Amino acid sequence: LSKLRRGLEETRKGFVSELLDKLGDDPLTPESLDDLETLLIRADVGIDSTDKVINALRKKLNEEVVGGEEGIKFLKDELRAIIEKPIKNSGTNILVPQKGKLNVWLIVGVNGVGKTTTLGKLAYLSSKSNYKTLIAAADTFRAAAVEQLQVWGDRSKVDVISNQSKNADPAAVVFDAINAANKRKSDLLLVDTAGRLQNKNNLMDELSKIKKIIDKKVPDAIIESLLVLDASQGQNGLKQAKSFAKSANLSGAIITKLDGTSRGGVSLAVSAEVNLPIRFIGAGEGIKDLRPFNSFEFVEALLA
Ligand code: GDP
């Protein structure tokens, strides 16, 4: 938790300390709500989510006098409700592979957001938790992607299935990886995809081809499509989430680079506006710097 707190320090410095300074212990006023609105927008919480929180607070203020501290508690509850909405069973929202089945997690996202790093961290996290894990290097588009993944595979002691030939078909890599996963009775197959946004049809085609192969070979496989987003990109990350959601059947998001950004609020915007549960958060470049997302922890760290 302290690591997450440190990670979110920038976001906190940016808006929360200012917020706490402004609110203090004094009762909330319409003016402090205006300040709060500005601060939330600046932290990239997003217009819709900000409206929702502010309207809820305004409604409460019309009915009673709300002290600063009480206001913060109310704010925390409202923020948590926003990120918990896409989670079916509220609270912790931890995604783990289901035992006894092959779980396939397709990792998508634009270049540079931390997709490869996140995949390496996920491999480490799951193999450390005793899930038999395998990586499929199905981003055959980017030249260095396979070598980069191999480095993470070595670090996490997880095998990487790849196809060395130039312009290999991603679906063929997944085919090989599923065979390997079946043979080894793997619990989790992590698939690095080249799912790019430049061409929506390509993205859809590639992902549906991959899914078809999985369905055919392992009909009861549990497939998750996880979108990696870079928190430091703020509203641009929200835009990416919206376009990916249009072309891919996403089931969750992973927010990276929550260390060193003042825009951690974008997680809330993604949950609220794209209706995506945040599954993991990355706060550092190291192999251990990924943790399952927990809404209580997140809001506490954000408003600590
Ligand atoms: P990809 O192009 O999406 O596969 O991105 P990479 O995994 O190659 O990461 C791009 C850069 O972001 C690298 O320098 C990573 O070390 C860095 N990075 C990834 N995740 C995080 C994170 O959570 N925090 C920080 N500070 N850097 C990260």
Short mmCIF file of C-alpha atoms and ligand atoms in Angstrom, two decimals:
data_model
loop_
_atom_site.label_atom_id
_atom_site.label_comp_id
_atom_site.label_asym_id
_atom_site.label_seq_id
_atom_site.Cartn_x
_atom_site.Cartn_y
_atom_site.Cartn_z
CA LEU A 1 0.00 0.00 0.00
CA SER A 2 2.81 2.40 0.82
CA LYS A 3 4.27 1.75 -2.62
CA LEU A 4 0.96 2.60 -4.22
CA ARG A 5 0.73 5.68 -2.06
CA ARG A 6 4.16 6.76 -3.20
CA GLY A 7 3.14 5.96 -6.74
CA LEU A 8 0.10 8.16 -6.56
CA GLU A 9 1.95 10.92 -4.79
CA GLU A 10 1.99 13.10 -7.86
CA THR A 11 -1.74 12.86 -8.36
CA ARG A 12 -2.21 13.55 -4.70
CA LYS A 13 0.17 16.47 -4.66
CA GLY A 14 -1.64 17.82 -7.65
CA PHE A 15 -5.18 17.74 -6.53
CA VAL A 16 -5.76 16.18 -3.21
CA SER A 17 -3.52 18.30 -1.03
CA GLU A 18 -4.92 21.37 -2.72
CA LEU A 19 -8.37 20.03 -2.09
CA LEU A 20 -7.69 19.31 1.56
CA ASP A 21 -6.14 22.75 1.98
CA LYS A 22 -9.19 24.36 0.47
CA LEU A 23 -11.74 22.35 2.35
CA GLY A 24 -9.97 22.14 5.68
CA ASP A 25 -12.45 21.48 8.46
CA ASP A 26 -14.82 24.15 7.30
CA PRO A 27 -18.25 23.22 6.04
CA LEU A 28 -18.53 22.88 2.27
CA THR A 29 -19.91 25.84 0.37
CA PRO A 30 -21.05 26.27 -3.24
CA GLU A 31 -17.69 27.98 -3.87
CA SER A 32 -15.70 25.05 -2.51
CA LEU A 33 -17.70 22.81 -4.85
CA ASP A 34 -16.55 24.95 -7.78
CA ASP A 35 -12.95 24.54 -6.62
CA LEU A 36 -13.44 20.83 -6.21
CA GLU A 37 -14.89 20.59 -9.70
CA THR A 38 -11.83 22.30 -11.19
CA LEU A 39 -9.46 20.06 -9.24
CA LEU A 40 -11.20 16.87 -10.32
CA ILE A 41 -11.16 17.90 -13.97
CA ARG A 42 -7.47 18.78 -13.70
CA ALA A 43 -6.68 15.35 -12.25
CA ASP A 44 -8.29 13.85 -15.38
CA VAL A 45 -11.19 12.32 -13.53
CA GLY A 46 -13.26 13.20 -16.63
CA ILE A 47 -16.22 15.50 -17.15
CA ASP A 48 -18.96 12.91 -16.66
CA SER A 49 -17.53 11.48 -13.46
CA THR A 50 -16.80 14.95 -12.11
CA ASP A 51 -20.38 16.07 -12.84
CA LYS A 52 -21.69 13.03 -11.09
CA VAL A 53 -19.66 13.59 -7.94
CA ILE A 54 -20.30 17.33 -7.82
CA ASN A 55 -24.03 16.90 -8.37
CA ALA A 56 -24.21 14.34 -5.59
CA LEU A 57 -22.35 16.69 -3.24
CA ARG A 58 -24.51 19.64 -4.27
CA LYS A 59 -27.64 17.63 -3.53
CA LYS A 60 -26.27 16.72 -0.12
CA LEU A 61 -25.38 20.36 0.57
CA ASN A 62 -28.94 21.42 -0.20
CA GLU A 63 -30.17 19.14 2.51
CA GLU A 64 -27.62 19.67 5.25
CA VAL A 65 -24.43 21.39 6.33
CA VAL A 66 -21.48 19.19 5.41
CA GLY A 67 -18.18 19.56 7.26
CA GLY A 68 -14.86 19.36 5.40
CA GLU A 69 -13.95 15.96 6.78
CA GLU A 70 -17.41 14.61 6.14
CA GLY A 71 -17.18 16.04 2.64
CA ILE A 72 -13.96 14.09 2.02
CA LYS A 73 -15.59 10.88 3.21
CA PHE A 74 -18.56 11.49 0.96
CA LEU A 75 -16.20 12.24 -1.92
CA LYS A 76 -14.29 9.00 -1.32
CA ASP A 77 -17.50 6.98 -1.31
CA GLU A 78 -18.67 8.63 -4.52
CA LEU A 79 -15.33 8.12 -6.26
CA ARG A 80 -15.25 4.50 -5.18
CA ALA A 81 -18.79 3.94 -6.41
CA ILE A 82 -17.66 5.15 -9.84
CA ILE A 83 -14.76 2.71 -10.14
CA GLU A 84 -16.76 -0.10 -8.63
CA LYS A 85 -19.69 0.23 -11.00
CA PRO A 86 -18.24 -2.04 -13.72
CA ILE A 87 -17.22 -4.60 -11.10
CA LYS A 88 -19.86 -7.19 -10.58
CA ASN A 89 -18.79 -8.11 -7.07
CA SER A 90 -17.80 -4.84 -5.50
CA GLY A 91 -14.68 -4.05 -3.54
CA THR A 92 -11.55 -5.85 -4.40
CA ASN A 93 -12.04 -6.67 -8.10
CA ILE A 94 -9.10 -9.05 -8.24
CA LEU A 95 -8.73 -10.98 -11.48
CA VAL A 96 -7.13 -14.39 -11.07
CA PRO A 97 -6.95 -17.35 -13.44
CA GLN A 98 -9.67 -19.92 -12.82
CA LYS A 99 -8.08 -23.21 -11.74
CA GLY A 100 -8.65 -26.33 -13.82
CA LYS A 101 -9.23 -24.35 -17.02
CA LEU A 102 -7.04 -22.65 -19.55
CA ASN A 103 -7.23 -18.92 -19.02
CA VAL A 104 -6.15 -16.76 -21.93
CA TRP A 105 -5.50 -13.09 -21.36
CA LEU A 106 -5.17 -11.06 -24.55
CA ILE A 107 -3.16 -7.93 -23.87
CA VAL A 108 -3.92 -5.01 -26.18
CA GLY A 109 -2.85 -1.38 -26.33
CA VAL A 110 -1.02 1.19 -28.41
CA ASN A 111 2.77 1.29 -28.55
CA GLY A 112 4.60 2.82 -25.65
CA VAL A 113 1.87 2.49 -23.02
CA GLY A 114 3.81 -0.29 -21.28
CA LYS A 115 2.18 -3.34 -22.83
CA THR A 116 5.31 -5.52 -22.93
CA THR A 117 6.45 -4.48 -19.46
CA THR A 118 2.98 -5.20 -18.07
CA LEU A 119 2.92 -8.60 -19.72
CA GLY A 120 6.26 -9.41 -18.09
CA LYS A 121 5.00 -8.26 -14.71
CA LEU A 122 1.80 -10.31 -15.12
CA ALA A 123 3.88 -13.39 -15.99
CA TYR A 124 5.92 -12.85 -12.85
CA LEU A 125 2.88 -12.26 -10.64
CA SER A 126 1.02 -15.33 -11.87
CA SER A 127 3.95 -17.74 -11.87
CA LYS A 128 4.87 -16.54 -8.40
CA SER A 129 1.31 -17.38 -7.34
CA ASN A 130 1.87 -20.90 -8.70
CA TYR A 131 -0.20 -20.60 -11.84
CA LYS A 132 1.50 -22.45 -14.69
CA THR A 133 2.05 -19.59 -17.06
CA LEU A 134 3.06 -19.24 -20.69
CA ILE A 135 3.58 -16.22 -22.92
CA ALA A 136 2.62 -16.05 -26.62
CA ALA A 137 4.59 -13.45 -28.57
CA ALA A 138 1.80 -12.66 -31.02
CA ASP A 139 2.88 -9.07 -31.64
CA THR A 140 4.65 -10.09 -34.82
CA PHE A 141 4.40 -6.58 -36.25
CA ARG A 142 6.99 -4.82 -34.13
CA ALA A 143 10.47 -6.11 -34.85
CA ALA A 144 11.91 -5.98 -31.33
CA ALA A 145 8.77 -7.15 -29.53
CA VAL A 146 9.76 -10.82 -29.39
CA GLU A 147 13.26 -10.20 -27.99
CA GLN A 148 11.87 -7.74 -25.45
CA LEU A 149 9.30 -10.30 -24.31
CA GLN A 150 11.97 -12.97 -24.11
CA VAL A 151 13.89 -10.80 -21.64
CA TRP A 152 10.78 -10.55 -19.45
CA GLY A 153 10.16 -14.28 -19.88
CA ASP A 154 13.69 -15.00 -18.60
CA ARG A 155 13.20 -12.66 -15.65
CA SER A 156 9.91 -14.24 -14.63
CA LYS A 157 11.05 -17.76 -15.58
CA VAL A 158 8.11 -18.14 -17.95
CA ASP A 159 8.52 -19.67 -21.42
CA VAL A 160 7.77 -17.54 -24.44
CA ILE A 161 6.25 -19.16 -27.53
CA SER A 162 7.20 -17.26 -30.66
CA ASN A 163 7.67 -17.67 -34.36
CA GLN A 164 10.98 -16.34 -35.59
CA SER A 165 10.01 -16.00 -39.23
CA LYS A 166 9.47 -12.50 -40.50
CA ASN A 167 5.85 -11.31 -40.63
CA ALA A 168 4.62 -14.48 -38.94
CA ASP A 169 0.85 -14.69 -38.60
CA PRO A 170 -0.18 -13.78 -35.02
CA ALA A 171 -2.89 -16.45 -35.19
CA ALA A 172 -0.25 -19.07 -36.02
CA VAL A 173 1.75 -18.07 -32.94
CA VAL A 174 -1.38 -18.40 -30.81
CA PHE A 175 -2.06 -21.81 -32.41
CA ASP A 176 1.41 -23.02 -31.36
CA ALA A 177 1.05 -21.47 -27.92
CA ILE A 178 -2.32 -23.17 -27.30
CA ASN A 179 -0.77 -26.51 -28.26
CA ALA A 180 2.07 -25.90 -25.84
CA ALA A 181 -0.34 -24.76 -23.11
CA ASN A 182 -2.45 -27.91 -23.55
CA LYS A 183 0.58 -30.14 -23.42
CA ARG A 184 1.85 -28.49 -20.25
CA LYS A 185 -1.59 -28.13 -18.69
CA SER A 186 -0.98 -24.42 -18.29
CA ASP A 187 -3.31 -22.32 -16.17
CA LEU A 188 -2.64 -19.03 -17.90
CA LEU A 189 -1.58 -18.03 -21.38
CA LEU A 190 -0.64 -14.37 -21.73
CA VAL A 191 -0.90 -13.18 -25.34
CA ASP A 192 0.95 -10.08 -26.50
CA THR A 193 -1.05 -8.74 -29.44
CA ALA A 194 -0.20 -6.18 -32.06
CA GLY A 195 -3.77 -4.94 -31.72
CA ARG A 196 -3.34 -1.50 -33.17
CA LEU A 197 -5.82 1.27 -33.62
CA GLN A 198 -4.59 2.68 -36.92
CA ASN A 199 -6.89 0.30 -38.64
CA LYS A 200 -9.96 -0.77 -36.78
CA ASN A 201 -10.75 -3.66 -39.10
CA ASN A 202 -7.27 -5.06 -38.69
CA LEU A 203 -7.60 -4.96 -34.95
CA MET A 204 -10.97 -6.65 -35.00
CA ASP A 205 -9.86 -9.23 -37.55
CA GLU A 206 -6.73 -10.08 -35.64
CA LEU A 207 -8.47 -10.43 -32.30
CA SER A 208 -11.40 -12.41 -33.67
CA LYS A 209 -9.05 -14.74 -35.54
CA ILE A 210 -7.12 -15.34 -32.32
CA LYS A 211 -10.33 -15.91 -30.36
CA LYS A 212 -11.63 -18.35 -33.00
CA ILE A 213 -8.49 -20.46 -32.70
CA ILE A 214 -8.76 -20.52 -28.92
CA ASP A 215 -12.49 -21.41 -29.08
CA LYS A 216 -11.84 -24.20 -31.53
CA LYS A 217 -8.95 -25.77 -29.66
CA VAL A 218 -10.10 -25.14 -26.09
CA PRO A 219 -13.85 -24.44 -26.10
CA ASP A 220 -14.03 -23.92 -22.34
CA ALA A 221 -11.07 -21.55 -22.18
CA ILE A 222 -11.69 -18.36 -20.22
CA ILE A 223 -10.73 -15.40 -22.35
CA GLU A 224 -10.03 -11.92 -20.99
CA SER A 225 -9.20 -8.98 -23.25
CA LEU A 226 -7.27 -6.46 -21.23
CA LEU A 227 -6.47 -2.97 -22.48
CA VAL A 228 -3.25 -1.38 -21.25
CA LEU A 229 -3.45 2.40 -20.73
CA ASP A 230 -0.78 4.88 -19.70
CA ALA A 231 -2.08 7.11 -16.88
CA SER A 232 0.33 9.88 -17.81
CA GLN A 233 -1.51 10.28 -21.12
CA GLY A 234 -4.57 11.55 -19.23
CA GLN A 235 -7.55 12.22 -21.46
CA ASN A 236 -5.76 10.68 -24.43
CA GLY A 237 -5.87 7.38 -22.57
CA LEU A 238 -9.62 7.80 -22.21
CA LYS A 239 -9.87 8.37 -25.98
CA GLN A 240 -7.87 5.19 -26.61
CA ALA A 241 -10.12 3.25 -24.27
CA LYS A 242 -13.20 4.48 -26.14
CA SER A 243 -11.88 3.50 -29.56
CA PHE A 244 -10.54 0.13 -28.42
CA ALA A 245 -13.86 -0.61 -26.76
CA LYS A 246 -15.56 0.01 -30.12
CA SER A 247 -13.36 -2.44 -32.02
CA ALA A 248 -12.53 -5.06 -29.44
CA ASN A 249 -14.68 -6.82 -26.89
CA LEU A 250 -12.73 -5.62 -23.87
CA SER A 251 -13.22 -7.11 -20.43
CA GLY A 252 -10.91 -4.92 -18.39
CA ALA A 253 -8.15 -2.34 -18.25
CA ILE A 254 -4.67 -2.12 -16.77
CA ILE A 255 -3.44 1.37 -15.92
CA THR A 256 0.34 1.85 -16.05
CA LYS A 257 2.73 4.59 -14.98
CA LEU A 258 0.73 5.69 -11.97
CA ASP A 259 4.09 6.59 -10.46
CA GLY A 260 5.18 10.04 -11.45
CA THR A 261 1.97 11.34 -12.96
CA SER A 262 -0.56 13.80 -11.66
CA ARG A 263 -3.24 12.24 -13.81
CA GLY A 264 -4.14 9.11 -11.86
CA GLY A 265 -7.75 10.27 -11.99
CA VAL A 266 -8.03 8.94 -15.52
CA SER A 267 -8.68 5.51 -13.98
CA LEU A 268 -11.99 6.83 -12.76
CA ALA A 269 -12.87 8.25 -16.14
CA VAL A 270 -12.13 4.93 -17.83
CA SER A 271 -14.31 3.02 -15.40
CA ALA A 272 -17.16 5.47 -15.60
CA GLU A 273 -17.19 6.37 -19.27
CA VAL A 274 -16.11 3.10 -20.88
CA ASN A 275 -17.63 0.91 -18.17
CA LEU A 276 -14.40 -1.06 -17.83
CA PRO A 277 -13.20 -2.61 -14.60
CA ILE A 278 -9.61 -1.71 -13.79
CA ARG A 279 -7.87 -5.03 -13.14
CA PHE A 280 -4.26 -4.14 -12.37
CA ILE A 281 -2.22 -1.01 -11.87
CA GLY A 282 1.45 -0.45 -12.68
CA ALA A 283 3.50 1.97 -10.63
CA GLY A 284 7.12 1.47 -11.72
CA GLU A 285 9.39 -0.15 -14.25
CA GLY A 286 10.38 -3.14 -12.12
CA ILE A 287 8.97 -6.65 -12.36
CA LYS A 288 7.22 -6.33 -9.00
CA ASP A 289 5.63 -2.99 -9.76
CA LEU A 290 2.22 -4.30 -10.72
CA ARG A 291 -0.59 -4.96 -8.33
CA PRO A 292 -4.15 -6.16 -8.53
CA PHE A 293 -6.52 -3.23 -8.46
CA ASN A 294 -8.41 -2.62 -5.28
CA SER A 295 -10.86 0.27 -5.21
CA PHE A 296 -10.59 0.86 -1.46
CA GLU A 297 -6.82 1.00 -1.63
CA PHE A 298 -6.89 3.17 -4.70
CA VAL A 299 -9.23 5.80 -3.30
CA GLU A 300 -7.45 5.79 0.07
CA ALA A 301 -4.10 6.23 -1.68
CA LEU A 302 -5.51 8.96 -3.87
CA LEU A 303 -7.08 10.89 -1.02
CA ALA A 304 -4.73 9.89 1.79
P1 GDP B 1 4.96 -1.07 -25.15
O1 GDP B 1 5.50 -0.38 -26.36
O2 GDP B 1 3.54 -0.72 -24.90
O3 GDP B 1 5.21 -2.54 -25.15
O4 GDP B 1 5.74 -0.42 -23.91
P2 GDP B 1 6.96 -0.95 -23.06
O5 GDP B 1 6.55 -2.08 -22.20
O6 GDP B 1 8.13 -1.13 -23.94
O7 GDP B 1 7.18 0.31 -22.10
C1 GDP B 1 7.48 1.61 -22.57
C2 GDP B 1 8.23 2.36 -21.48
O8 GDP B 1 7.37 2.58 -20.36
C3 GDP B 1 9.44 1.59 -20.94
O9 GDP B 1 10.49 2.49 -20.73
C4 GDP B 1 8.93 1.02 -19.61
O10 GDP B 1 9.96 0.83 -18.68
C5 GDP B 1 7.99 2.11 -19.17
N1 GDP B 1 6.95 1.64 -18.23
C6 GDP B 1 6.08 0.63 -18.38
N2 GDP B 1 5.26 0.53 -17.31
C7 GDP B 1 5.63 1.51 -16.45
C8 GDP B 1 5.17 1.95 -15.14
O11 GDP B 1 4.21 1.43 -14.54
N3 GDP B 1 5.83 3.02 -14.60
C9 GDP B 1 6.86 3.64 -15.23
N4 GDP B 1 7.45 4.66 -14.62
N5 GDP B 1 7.30 3.27 -16.44
C10 GDP B 1 6.71 2.21 -17.04
#
